[in-house]
CSV table of C-alpha atoms in Angstrom, one decimal:
chain,number,residue,atom,x,y,z
A,923,MET,CA,-113.3,88.7,32.3
A,924,THR,CA,-116.8,87.4,33.1
A,925,HIS,CA,-115.4,83.9,33.5
A,926,LEU,CA,-112.8,85.1,36.0
A,927,ALA,CA,-115.5,87.0,38.0
A,928,ASP,CA,-117.7,83.9,38.1
A,929,SER,CA,-114.8,81.8,39.3
A,930,VAL,CA,-113.9,84.3,42.0
A,931,ILE,CA,-117.5,84.5,43.2
A,932,LEU,CA,-117.7,80.7,43.3
A,933,LEU,CA,-114.5,80.5,45.3
A,934,LEU,CA,-115.7,83.1,47.8
A,935,ALA,CA,-119.0,81.2,48.2
A,936,ILE,CA,-117.0,78.0,49.0
A,937,LEU,CA,-114.7,79.9,51.4
A,938,LEU,CA,-117.7,81.4,53.2
A,939,LEU,CA,-119.5,78.0,53.6
A,940,VAL,CA,-116.3,76.2,54.7
A,941,ALA,CA,-115.6,79.0,57.3
A,942,VAL,CA,-119.1,78.8,58.7
A,943,PHE,CA,-119.0,75.0,59.0
A,944,SER,CA,-115.5,75.2,60.5
A,945,THR,CA,-116.9,77.0,63.6
A,946,LYS,CA,-118.5,73.6,64.6
A,947,PHE,CA,-115.1,72.0,64.3
A,948,SER,CA,-113.6,74.8,66.3
A,949,THR,CA,-116.1,74.4,69.1
A,950,ARG,CA,-115.7,70.6,69.3
A,951,PHE,CA,-111.9,70.7,69.4
A,952,GLY,CA,-111.5,73.8,71.5
A,953,MET,CA,-109.5,75.7,68.8
A,954,PRO,CA,-110.2,79.3,67.8
A,955,SER,CA,-111.8,79.6,64.4
A,956,LEU,CA,-109.1,82.1,63.4
A,957,VAL,CA,-106.7,79.3,62.9
A,958,LEU,CA,-108.9,77.6,60.3
A,959,PHE,CA,-109.6,80.9,58.5
A,960,ILE,CA,-105.8,81.7,58.3
A,961,ALA,CA,-105.1,78.2,57.1
A,962,ALA,CA,-107.7,78.7,54.3
A,963,GLY,CA,-105.9,81.9,53.3
A,964,MET,CA,-102.5,80.1,53.3
A,965,ALA,CA,-103.9,77.3,51.2
A,966,LEU,CA,-105.2,79.8,48.7
A,967,ASN,CA,-101.7,81.2,48.5
A,968,HIS,CA,-100.7,78.3,46.3
A,969,PHE,CA,-103.2,79.5,43.7
A,970,VAL,CA,-103.5,83.3,44.2
A,971,TYR,CA,-100.5,85.6,44.5
A,972,PHE,CA,-101.3,88.4,47.0
A,973,ASN,CA,-98.7,90.7,48.4
A,974,ASN,CA,-100.6,94.0,49.1
A,975,ALA,CA,-100.1,94.9,52.8
A,976,SER,CA,-102.0,98.2,52.2
A,977,ILE,CA,-105.2,96.5,51.2
A,978,THR,CA,-104.8,94.0,54.0
A,979,GLN,CA,-104.4,96.8,56.5
A,980,ILE,CA,-107.4,98.7,55.3
A,981,ALA,CA,-109.6,95.5,55.4
A,982,GLY,CA,-108.2,94.6,58.8
A,983,ILE,CA,-108.9,98.0,60.3
A,984,PHE,CA,-112.5,98.0,58.9
A,985,ALA,CA,-113.0,94.5,60.3
A,986,LEU,CA,-111.7,95.7,63.7
A,987,VAL,CA,-114.1,98.6,63.7
A,988,VAL,CA,-117.1,96.2,63.2
A,989,ILE,CA,-115.7,93.7,65.7
A,990,LEU,CA,-115.1,96.3,68.4
A,991,PHE,CA,-118.4,97.9,67.8
A,992,GLU,CA,-120.2,94.6,68.2
A,993,GLY,CA,-118.1,93.9,71.3
A,994,GLY,CA,-119.0,97.2,72.8
A,995,MET,CA,-122.7,96.7,72.2
A,996,GLN,CA,-122.6,93.3,73.8
A,997,THR,CA,-120.8,94.6,77.0
A,998,ASN,CA,-123.2,95.2,79.9
A,999,MET,CA,-122.0,98.1,82.0
A,1000,LYS,CA,-123.5,96.4,85.1
A,1001,ASP,CA,-121.1,93.5,84.6
A,1002,ILE,CA,-117.9,95.6,83.9
A,1003,ARG,CA,-118.5,98.4,86.4
A,1004,PRO,CA,-117.2,96.3,89.4
A,1005,ILE,CA,-114.1,95.2,87.4
A,1006,ILE,CA,-113.4,98.4,85.4
A,1007,ALA,CA,-110.2,99.2,87.4
A,1008,PRO,CA,-108.4,95.8,87.0
A,1009,ALA,CA,-109.5,95.6,83.3
A,1010,LEU,CA,-108.1,99.1,82.6
A,1011,SER,CA,-104.9,98.2,84.5
A,1012,LEU,CA,-104.6,95.1,82.3
A,1013,ALA,CA,-105.2,97.2,79.2
A,1014,THR,CA,-102.5,99.8,80.0
A,1015,VAL,CA,-100.0,98.6,82.6
A,1016,GLY,CA,-100.4,95.0,81.4
A,1017,VAL,CA,-99.8,95.9,77.8
A,1018,VAL,CA,-96.7,98.0,78.6
A,1019,LEU,CA,-95.2,95.3,80.8
A,1020,THR,CA,-95.8,92.6,78.1
A,1021,THR,CA,-94.3,94.9,75.5
A,1022,ALA,CA,-91.2,95.5,77.7
A,1023,ILE,CA,-90.6,91.8,78.6
A,1024,VAL,CA,-91.1,90.5,75.0
A,1025,GLY,CA,-89.0,93.3,73.7
A,1026,LEU,CA,-86.2,92.4,76.0
A,1027,PHE,CA,-86.0,88.8,74.7
A,1028,ALA,CA,-86.7,89.8,71.1
A,1029,ARG,CA,-83.6,92.1,71.2
A,1030,PHE,CA,-81.3,89.0,71.4
A,1031,ILE,CA,-83.5,86.3,69.7
A,1032,LEU,CA,-84.2,88.4,66.5
A,1033,ASP,CA,-80.9,90.3,66.7
A,1034,VAL,CA,-82.5,93.7,66.1
A,1035,SER,CA,-82.1,97.1,67.8
A,1036,TRP,CA,-83.7,97.9,71.1
A,1037,ALA,CA,-86.3,100.2,69.5
A,1038,GLU,CA,-87.2,97.5,67.0
A,1039,SER,CA,-87.4,94.8,69.7
A,1040,PHE,CA,-89.8,96.9,71.7
A,1041,LEU,CA,-91.8,97.5,68.5
A,1042,PHE,CA,-92.2,93.8,68.2
A,1043,GLY,CA,-93.3,93.6,71.8
A,1044,ALA,CA,-95.9,96.3,71.2
A,1045,ILE,CA,-97.3,94.5,68.1
A,1046,VAL,CA,-98.0,91.3,70.1
A,1047,GLY,CA,-99.1,93.2,73.3
A,1048,SER,CA,-102.9,93.0,72.9
A,1049,THR,CA,-105.3,90.1,73.4
A,1050,ASP,CA,-108.2,88.9,71.2
A,1051,ALA,CA,-111.7,88.6,72.7
A,1052,ALA,CA,-113.2,86.7,69.8
A,1053,ALA,CA,-110.6,83.9,70.1
A,1054,VAL,CA,-111.1,83.6,73.8
A,1055,PHE,CA,-114.8,83.5,73.8
A,1056,SER,CA,-115.0,81.1,70.8
A,1057,VAL,CA,-113.4,78.7,73.2
A,1058,LEU,CA,-115.0,79.6,76.5
A,1059,GLY,CA,-118.4,80.5,75.1
A,1060,GLY,CA,-120.0,77.1,76.1
A,1061,LYS,CA,-118.5,77.1,79.6
A,1062,ASN,CA,-120.0,78.5,82.8
A,1063,ILE,CA,-117.0,80.6,83.8
A,1064,ASP,CA,-117.2,83.1,86.7
A,1065,LYS,CA,-118.8,86.3,85.4
A,1066,ARG,CA,-116.0,88.5,86.8
A,1067,LEU,CA,-113.4,86.7,84.8
A,1068,THR,CA,-115.3,86.8,81.5
A,1069,SER,CA,-116.2,90.4,82.0
A,1070,THR,CA,-112.6,91.3,82.8
A,1071,LEU,CA,-111.3,89.6,79.7
A,1072,GLU,CA,-114.0,91.2,77.6
A,1073,ALA,CA,-113.3,94.7,78.9
A,1074,GLU,CA,-109.5,94.2,78.7
A,1075,SER,CA,-109.7,93.1,75.1
A,1076,GLY,CA,-111.9,95.9,74.1
A,1077,SER,CA,-109.7,98.6,75.6
A,1078,ASN,CA,-106.2,97.2,75.1
A,1079,ASP,CA,-106.2,97.4,71.3
A,1080,PRO,CA,-105.9,101.2,71.3
A,1081,MET,CA,-102.9,101.0,73.7
A,1082,ALA,CA,-101.1,98.5,71.4
A,1083,VAL,CA,-101.8,100.6,68.3
A,1084,PHE,CA,-100.5,103.7,70.1
A,1085,LEU,CA,-97.3,102.0,71.2
A,1086,THR,CA,-96.7,100.5,67.7
A,1087,VAL,CA,-97.3,103.8,65.8
A,1088,SER,CA,-95.1,105.7,68.4
A,1089,LEU,CA,-92.2,103.3,68.2
A,1090,ILE,CA,-92.3,103.3,64.3
A,1091,GLU,CA,-92.2,107.1,64.5
A,1092,TRP,CA,-89.3,106.9,66.9
A,1093,ILE,CA,-87.4,104.5,64.7
A,1094,SER,CA,-88.0,106.6,61.6
A,1095,HIS,CA,-87.3,109.9,63.5
A,1096,PRO,CA,-85.0,109.2,66.4
A,1097,GLU,CA,-85.0,112.9,67.4
A,1098,THR,CA,-88.7,112.6,68.5
A,1099,ALA,CA,-88.9,113.7,72.1
A,1100,ILE,CA,-90.5,111.3,74.7
A,1101,TRP,CA,-92.7,114.0,76.2
A,1102,THR,CA,-94.2,114.5,72.7
A,1103,LEU,CA,-95.2,110.9,72.6
A,1104,LEU,CA,-96.7,111.1,76.1
A,1105,LEU,CA,-98.8,114.2,75.1
A,1106,SER,CA,-99.9,112.3,72.0
A,1107,PHE,CA,-101.0,109.4,74.2
A,1108,VAL,CA,-103.1,111.7,76.4
A,1109,TRP,CA,-104.7,113.3,73.4
A,1110,GLU,CA,-105.4,110.0,71.6
A,1111,MET,CA,-107.1,108.3,74.5
A,1112,GLY,CA,-108.8,111.4,75.9
A,1113,ILE,CA,-110.3,112.6,72.7
A,1114,GLY,CA,-111.1,109.1,71.6
A,1115,LEU,CA,-113.1,108.5,74.8
A,1116,VAL,CA,-115.0,111.8,74.5
A,1117,LEU,CA,-115.8,111.4,70.8
A,1118,GLY,CA,-116.9,107.8,71.3
A,1119,ALA,CA,-119.3,108.8,74.1
A,1120,ALA,CA,-120.6,111.9,72.3
A,1121,LEU,CA,-121.2,110.2,69.0
A,1122,GLY,CA,-122.8,107.2,70.8
A,1123,LYS,CA,-125.3,109.6,72.4
A,1124,LEU,CA,-125.9,111.2,69.0
A,1125,ALA,CA,-126.4,107.9,67.4
A,1126,VAL,CA,-128.9,106.8,70.1
A,1127,GLY,CA,-131.0,109.9,69.6
A,1128,PHE,CA,-130.9,109.7,65.9
A,1129,ILE,CA,-131.9,106.0,65.7
A,1130,ASN,CA,-134.7,106.5,68.3
A,1131,LYS,CA,-136.1,109.5,66.4
A,1132,ILE,CA,-135.9,108.6,62.8
A,1133,ASN,CA,-138.7,106.5,61.3
A,1134,LEU,CA,-137.3,104.3,58.5
A,1135,ASP,CA,-139.5,102.3,56.2
A,1136,SER,CA,-137.7,99.0,56.9
A,1137,THR,CA,-136.3,97.7,60.2
A,1138,GLY,CA,-133.4,96.2,58.2
A,1139,LEU,CA,-132.0,99.7,57.7
A,1140,TYR,CA,-131.5,100.4,61.4
A,1141,PRO,CA,-128.5,98.0,61.7
A,1142,VAL,CA,-126.9,99.6,58.6
A,1143,LEU,CA,-127.5,103.0,60.2
A,1144,ALA,CA,-125.7,101.9,63.4
A,1145,ILE,CA,-122.8,100.5,61.4
A,1146,GLY,CA,-122.6,103.8,59.5
A,1147,PHE,CA,-122.3,105.7,62.8
A,1148,ALA,CA,-119.6,103.2,64.0
A,1149,VAL,CA,-117.5,103.8,60.8
A,1150,LEU,CA,-118.1,107.6,61.1
A,1151,THR,CA,-116.9,107.5,64.7
A,1152,TYR,CA,-113.6,105.8,63.7
A,1153,GLY,CA,-113.2,108.2,60.7
A,1154,LEU,CA,-113.8,111.4,62.7
A,1155,ALA,CA,-111.5,110.2,65.6
A,1156,ALA,CA,-108.7,109.3,63.2
A,1157,SER,CA,-109.0,112.6,61.3
A,1158,VAL,CA,-108.2,114.5,64.6
A,1159,HIS,CA,-105.4,112.0,65.4
A,1160,ALA,CA,-107.4,110.4,68.3
A,1161,SER,CA,-107.8,106.7,68.9
A,1162,GLY,CA,-110.4,105.5,66.5
A,1163,LEU,CA,-110.6,102.0,67.9
A,1164,LEU,CA,-111.2,103.3,71.4
A,1165,ALA,CA,-113.8,105.7,70.1
A,1166,VAL,CA,-115.7,102.9,68.3
A,1167,TYR,CA,-115.6,100.6,71.4
A,1168,ILE,CA,-117.0,103.4,73.6
A,1169,MET,CA,-119.6,104.3,71.0
A,1170,GLY,CA,-120.8,100.7,70.9
A,1171,LEU,CA,-120.7,100.5,74.7
A,1172,THR,CA,-123.0,103.7,74.8
A,1173,LEU,CA,-125.4,102.2,72.3
A,1174,GLY,CA,-125.6,98.8,73.9
A,1175,ASN,CA,-126.4,100.3,77.4
A,1176,SER,CA,-128.9,102.9,76.2
A,1177,GLU,CA,-132.6,102.7,75.6
A,1178,LEU,CA,-132.3,102.0,71.9
A,1179,MET,CA,-135.0,101.3,69.3
A,1180,TYR,CA,-134.6,98.0,67.4
A,1181,HIS,CA,-131.8,96.9,69.8
A,1182,ARG,CA,-132.2,93.2,69.1
A,1183,THR,CA,-132.3,93.7,65.3
A,1184,ILE,CA,-129.1,95.7,65.4
A,1185,MET,CA,-127.4,93.2,67.7
A,1186,ASN,CA,-128.3,90.2,65.5
A,1187,PHE,CA,-127.0,92.0,62.4
A,1188,ASN,CA,-123.8,93.1,64.1
A,1189,HIS,CA,-123.1,89.5,65.2
A,1190,GLY,CA,-123.3,88.0,61.7
A,1191,PHE,CA,-121.5,90.9,60.1
A,1192,ALA,CA,-118.7,90.7,62.7
A,1193,TRP,CA,-118.3,87.0,61.8
A,1194,MET,CA,-118.1,87.8,58.1
A,1195,MET,CA,-115.4,90.5,58.8
A,1196,GLN,CA,-113.4,88.1,60.9
A,1197,ILE,CA,-113.5,85.5,58.1
A,1198,ALA,CA,-112.5,88.0,55.4
A,1199,MET,CA,-109.8,89.5,57.5
A,1200,PHE,CA,-108.1,86.2,58.5
A,1201,VAL,CA,-108.3,84.8,55.0
A,1202,LEU,CA,-106.6,88.0,53.7
A,1203,LEU,CA,-103.9,87.8,56.4
A,1204,GLY,CA,-103.3,84.2,55.5
A,1205,LEU,CA,-102.9,85.2,51.8
A,1206,LEU,CA,-100.3,87.7,52.8
A,1207,VAL,CA,-98.1,85.0,54.4
A,1208,PHE,CA,-95.8,83.0,52.3
A,1209,PRO,CA,-95.5,79.5,53.9
A,1210,GLN,CA,-92.0,78.9,52.4
A,1211,GLU,CA,-90.7,81.8,54.6
A,1212,LEU,CA,-91.9,80.4,57.9
A,1213,PRO,CA,-89.4,77.5,58.4
A,1214,ALA,CA,-86.6,80.0,58.6
A,1215,ILE,CA,-88.1,81.8,61.6
A,1216,ALA,CA,-89.9,78.8,63.2
A,1217,TRP,CA,-87.6,78.3,66.1
A,1218,ASP,CA,-87.4,82.0,66.9
A,1219,GLY,CA,-91.1,82.3,66.6
A,1220,LEU,CA,-91.8,79.3,68.8
A,1221,LEU,CA,-89.3,80.6,71.5
A,1222,LEU,CA,-90.9,84.1,71.5
A,1223,SER,CA,-94.4,82.6,71.6
A,1224,ILE,CA,-93.4,80.5,74.7
A,1225,ILE,CA,-91.9,83.5,76.4
A,1226,LEU,CA,-95.0,85.5,75.7
A,1227,MET,CA,-97.3,82.8,77.1
A,1228,VAL,CA,-95.4,81.7,80.2
A,1229,VAL,CA,-93.3,84.7,81.1
A,1230,ALA,CA,-94.5,88.1,79.6
A,1231,ARG,CA,-98.3,87.7,79.8
A,1232,PRO,CA,-98.3,86.1,83.4
A,1233,ALA,CA,-95.9,88.8,84.6
A,1234,GLY,CA,-98.0,91.5,83.1
A,1235,VAL,CA,-101.2,90.1,84.6
A,1236,LEU,CA,-99.7,89.5,88.1
A,1237,LEU,CA,-98.2,92.9,88.4
A,1238,SER,CA,-101.1,94.8,86.9
A,1239,LEU,CA,-103.6,93.0,89.2
A,1240,LEU,CA,-101.3,93.2,92.2
A,1241,PHE,CA,-103.9,95.1,94.3
A,1242,SER,CA,-107.0,93.5,92.8
A,1243,ARG,CA,-109.3,91.0,94.6
A,1244,PHE,CA,-108.7,88.2,92.1
A,1245,SER,CA,-107.3,85.0,93.6
A,1246,PHE,CA,-104.1,83.4,92.3
A,1247,ARG,CA,-106.2,80.7,90.4
A,1248,GLU,CA,-108.2,83.4,88.7
A,1249,LYS,CA,-105.1,85.4,87.7
A,1250,THR,CA,-103.6,82.2,86.3
A,1251,LEU,CA,-106.6,81.7,84.1
A,1252,ILE,CA,-106.6,85.3,83.0
A,1253,SER,CA,-102.9,84.9,82.1
A,1254,TRP,CA,-103.5,81.8,80.0
A,1255,ALA,CA,-106.6,83.3,78.3
A,1256,GLY,CA,-104.5,86.1,76.8
A,1257,LEU,CA,-104.9,84.8,73.2
A,1258,ARG,CA,-103.4,86.8,70.4
A,1259,GLY,CA,-105.4,87.3,67.3
A,1260,ALA,CA,-106.4,89.9,64.7
A,1261,VAL,CA,-104.8,93.0,66.1
A,1262,PRO,CA,-101.2,91.8,66.3
A,1263,ILE,CA,-101.3,90.6,62.7
A,1264,VAL,CA,-102.9,93.8,61.5
A,1265,LEU,CA,-100.3,95.8,63.4
A,1266,ALA,CA,-97.6,93.7,61.9
A,1267,THR,CA,-98.5,95.3,58.5
A,1268,TYR,CA,-97.5,98.7,59.9
A,1269,PRO,CA,-93.7,98.1,59.8
A,1270,LEU,CA,-94.1,96.6,56.3
A,1271,LEU,CA,-95.8,99.8,55.0
A,1272,ALA,CA,-93.4,102.0,56.9
A,1273,GLY,CA,-90.6,100.4,54.9
A,1274,LEU,CA,-88.6,99.3,58.0
A,1275,GLU,CA,-85.6,97.0,57.4
A,1276,HIS,CA,-87.0,94.1,59.4
A,1277,GLY,CA,-90.7,94.6,58.5
A,1278,ARG,CA,-91.1,91.3,56.7
A,1279,LEU,CA,-89.3,89.5,59.5
A,1280,PHE,CA,-91.6,91.0,62.1
A,1281,PHE,CA,-94.7,90.1,60.1
A,1282,ASN,CA,-93.6,86.4,59.7
A,1283,VAL,CA,-92.6,86.1,63.4
A,1284,VAL,CA,-95.8,87.8,64.6
A,1285,PHE,CA,-97.9,85.5,62.4
A,1286,PHE,CA,-96.1,82.5,63.8
A,1287,VAL,CA,-96.6,83.7,67.4
A,1288,VAL,CA,-100.3,84.3,66.9
A,1289,LEU,CA,-100.8,80.9,65.3
A,1290,THR,CA,-98.9,79.0,68.0
A,1291,SER,CA,-100.7,81.0,70.7
A,1292,ALA,CA,-104.1,80.2,69.3
A,1293,VAL,CA,-103.3,76.5,68.8
A,1294,ILE,CA,-101.5,75.9,72.2
A,1295,GLN,CA,-103.5,78.1,74.5
A,1296,GLY,CA,-106.8,77.8,72.6
A,1297,THR,CA,-106.9,74.0,73.0
A,1298,THR,CA,-105.9,74.1,76.7
A,1299,ILE,CA,-108.0,77.0,78.2
A,1300,SER,CA,-111.1,74.9,78.9
A,1301,PRO,CA,-109.2,72.0,80.5
A,1302,LEU,CA,-107.2,74.5,82.6
A,1303,ALA,CA,-110.4,76.3,83.7
A,1304,MET,CA,-111.8,73.0,84.8
A,1305,ARG,CA,-108.6,72.0,86.6
A,1306,LEU,CA,-108.6,75.3,88.5
A,1307,LYS,CA,-112.2,74.7,89.4
A,1308,LEU,CA,-113.4,77.9,87.8
A,1309,VAL,CA,-116.1,76.2,85.7
A,1310,GLY,CA,-119.5,75.5,87.1
A,1311,LYS,CA,-122.2,73.3,85.7
A,1312,ASP,CA,-123.4,74.1,82.2
A,1313,GLU,CA,-126.5,76.2,82.4
A,1314,ALA,CA,-129.5,75.4,80.3
A,1315,ALA,CA,-130.0,77.6,77.2
A,1316,GLN,CA,-132.1,80.6,77.8
A,1317,PRO,CA,-135.5,80.6,76.1
A,1318,SER,CA,-135.9,82.8,73.1
A,1319,LEU,CA,-138.7,83.9,70.9
A,1320,MET,CA,-138.8,83.2,67.2
A,1321,GLU,CA,-137.5,85.9,64.9
A,1322,LEU,CA,-140.3,88.4,64.4
A,1323,VAL,CA,-141.3,89.5,60.9
A,1324,ALA,CA,-140.6,93.2,60.2
A,1325,LEU,CA,-143.8,95.1,59.9
A,1326,GLY,CA,-142.5,97.4,57.1
A,1327,THR,CA,-144.4,100.6,56.7
A,1328,THR,CA,-147.3,99.6,59.0
A,1329,ASP,CA,-148.0,101.7,62.1
A,1330,SER,CA,-147.3,98.8,64.5
A,1331,GLU,CA,-144.1,97.5,66.1
A,1332,PHE,CA,-143.0,94.8,68.6
A,1333,ASN,CA,-141.4,95.9,71.8
A,1334,HIS,CA,-139.8,94.0,74.7
A,1335,ILE,CA,-140.1,95.5,78.2
A,1336,ARG,CA,-138.0,94.6,81.2
A,1337,ILE,CA,-140.0,94.8,84.4
A,1338,GLU,CA,-137.9,96.4,87.1
A,1339,PRO,CA,-138.8,96.2,90.8
A,1340,SER,CA,-139.4,99.9,91.0
A,1341,MET,CA,-142.0,99.9,88.3
A,1342,PRO,CA,-145.6,100.4,89.5
A,1343,VAL,CA,-146.8,97.6,87.3
A,1344,ALA,CA,-144.6,95.0,89.1
A,1345,GLY,CA,-146.8,92.7,91.1
A,1346,THR,CA,-150.0,93.7,89.2
A,1347,PRO,CA,-152.2,91.3,87.1
A,1348,ILE,CA,-152.4,92.3,83.4
A,1349,GLU,CA,-156.1,92.7,83.6
A,1350,ARG,CA,-155.7,95.5,86.1
A,1351,LEU,CA,-153.2,97.5,84.1
A,1352,GLY,CA,-155.9,99.3,82.1
A,1353,LEU,CA,-154.1,99.0,78.8
A,1354,PRO,CA,-155.9,100.1,75.6
A,1355,GLU,CA,-157.2,97.4,73.3
A,1356,ASP,CA,-154.6,98.1,70.6
A,1357,ILE,CA,-151.7,97.2,73.0
A,1358,LEU,CA,-151.3,93.5,73.2
A,1359,PHE,CA,-149.0,91.4,75.5
A,1360,THR,CA,-147.8,88.5,73.3
A,1361,ALA,CA,-145.4,86.6,75.6
A,1362,ILE,CA,-143.5,86.8,78.9
A,1363,ILE,CA,-140.1,85.4,79.6
A,1364,ARG,CA,-139.6,84.5,83.2
A,1365,GLY,CA,-136.3,82.9,84.2
A,1366,LYS,CA,-135.9,80.0,81.8
A,1367,ASN,CA,-139.6,79.7,80.9
A,1368,ILE,CA,-141.8,81.3,78.3
A,1369,ILE,CA,-145.3,82.1,79.7
A,1370,ALA,CA,-148.4,82.8,77.6
A,1371,PRO,CA,-149.9,86.0,79.1
A,1372,HIS,CA,-153.5,86.0,80.4
A,1373,GLY,CA,-155.5,88.6,82.2
A,1374,SER,CA,-154.8,87.0,85.6
A,1375,THR,CA,-151.0,86.7,84.9
A,1376,ILE,CA,-149.1,88.8,87.5
A,1377,LEU,CA,-146.1,90.8,86.2
A,1378,GLN,CA,-143.1,90.0,88.3
A,1379,PRO,CA,-139.8,91.9,88.6
A,1380,GLY,CA,-137.3,90.5,86.2
A,1381,ASP,CA,-139.9,89.5,83.6
A,1382,THR,CA,-139.4,90.4,80.0
A,1383,VAL,CA,-142.7,91.2,78.4
A,1384,TYR,CA,-143.2,91.2,74.6
A,1385,VAL,CA,-145.8,93.7,73.4
A,1386,LEU,CA,-147.4,94.6,70.1
A,1387,SER,CA,-148.5,98.2,69.9
A,1388,PRO,CA,-148.9,101.2,67.5
A,1389,LYS,CA,-145.8,103.2,66.8
A,1390,ALA,CA,-147.7,106.3,67.6
A,1391,ARG,CA,-148.2,105.1,71.2
A,1392,ARG,CA,-144.5,104.5,71.9
A,1393,GLU,CA,-144.1,107.5,74.1
A,1394,GLU,CA,-147.4,106.8,75.9
A,1395,MET,CA,-146.2,103.3,76.7
A,1396,ARG,CA,-142.9,104.7,78.1
A,1397,ALA,CA,-144.8,107.2,80.3
A,1398,PHE,CA,-147.1,104.4,81.5
A,1399,PHE,CA,-144.4,102.2,82.7
A,1400,ARG,CA,-142.3,105.0,84.2
A,1401,SER,CA,-145.1,106.7,86.1
A,1402,GLY,CA,-147.7,105.7,88.6
A,1403,LYS,CA,-148.2,105.9,92.4
A,1404,GLY,CA,-145.5,108.6,92.5
A,1405,LYS,CA,-142.7,106.1,91.9
A,1406,ALA,CA,-139.8,106.9,89.5
A,1407,ALA,CA,-139.0,103.8,87.4
A,1408,GLU,CA,-136.5,103.1,84.7
A,1409,THR,CA,-137.8,101.3,81.7
A,1410,ASN,CA,-136.2,99.4,78.9
A,1411,ILE,CA,-138.9,99.4,76.1
A,1412,LEU,CA,-137.1,98.4,72.9
A,1413,PRO,CA,-138.6,97.6,69.5
A,1414,MET,CA,-137.4,94.4,68.1
């Protein structure tokens, strides 16, 4: 038994290292990393027999919770506020239209019932942000486009889950009334939205108030709140994925202690979850079954890429201000990834007649979409002249050492135009001796602060100060000369 455990641990270590190094390969060739992770799982299939859809689904959902939480925290409300309407239209109307069009073709290509064909359409209805931005991350794409794709991918997963679960319920119990499903939709989305916002506010207050001995515990606390949010939402039959995304959005756009520490941890943890999830999904696929559905899968994949997704985008963005070129890129950037494959386990666990067929075809569709679209998104963006010059990397400070149980902490302060300190030399601020400015980031430069250095709007100032003076510092930057100012003072 000990020898087996050692072998498994060694195998996991090799897989993890290969997965990390493969991201460099992915960036160079413009192919989403998920393809390589899935390929690793399929390769392991020759040595490890794995056919447990239940474990795969649980692992997949947990990974999605972490990924959506991280995505929500990274989303800036200032960026998505102008495009919230088109993003929500894509996440709702766009998903329904994609489901209907793919379902129409699947009815005849797969030779299944209408309900089952629309179930297949619902499974492949949502997009994958991780796949898109692993390809576009190094390109200077218009912020409206990247924000729209980000908001869409974070909010369309709950819609796809709802449609999938509802259609499975309808297939299993044909007597289910349509109005019951509509009421269920309103409940799931509405309660999920409310719970996510409420628990996000609760998490912010809790994280800001509690004084833990180690800064490394704050990211664990945040992840705990994310998983709790999903669990509570699911327990009342609300959309857990939507609740988690809204909860992450609330945390990411609030005045949160140790914001950067939590973000760095989430980013690495989300990558680990993606690797584990895709390797597991690859293990669940039996390569010898794929040739039998290859032509059907390829045909449905092409229909999804060149018919269903573009039609869904054009119709759902009919009244938006996006140009035709921008809509074209949004259409082609609709990569399929984790969610469709996880949703494909639902028919398997429900015992539907064509459950295994659906899983294999969905797997094939996701794989071909990632390979074909993933390798052509960047060239298309350049051809459509939606890519600017690559911007120089933003400066960043070295990772600061956690101060443990000492009474000091590092903060970073964003200087807003309305703050009374804006335009004032540091020496005239009248700060106590135990509050020290350590660095200033201004644009793309790092400035060593001196007494004569003038704080300018847009500066990010790094400060070392006692924990006990945290509230005093906030009050200092908020007040003065009768001006109300927002501050963003966040411990590292």
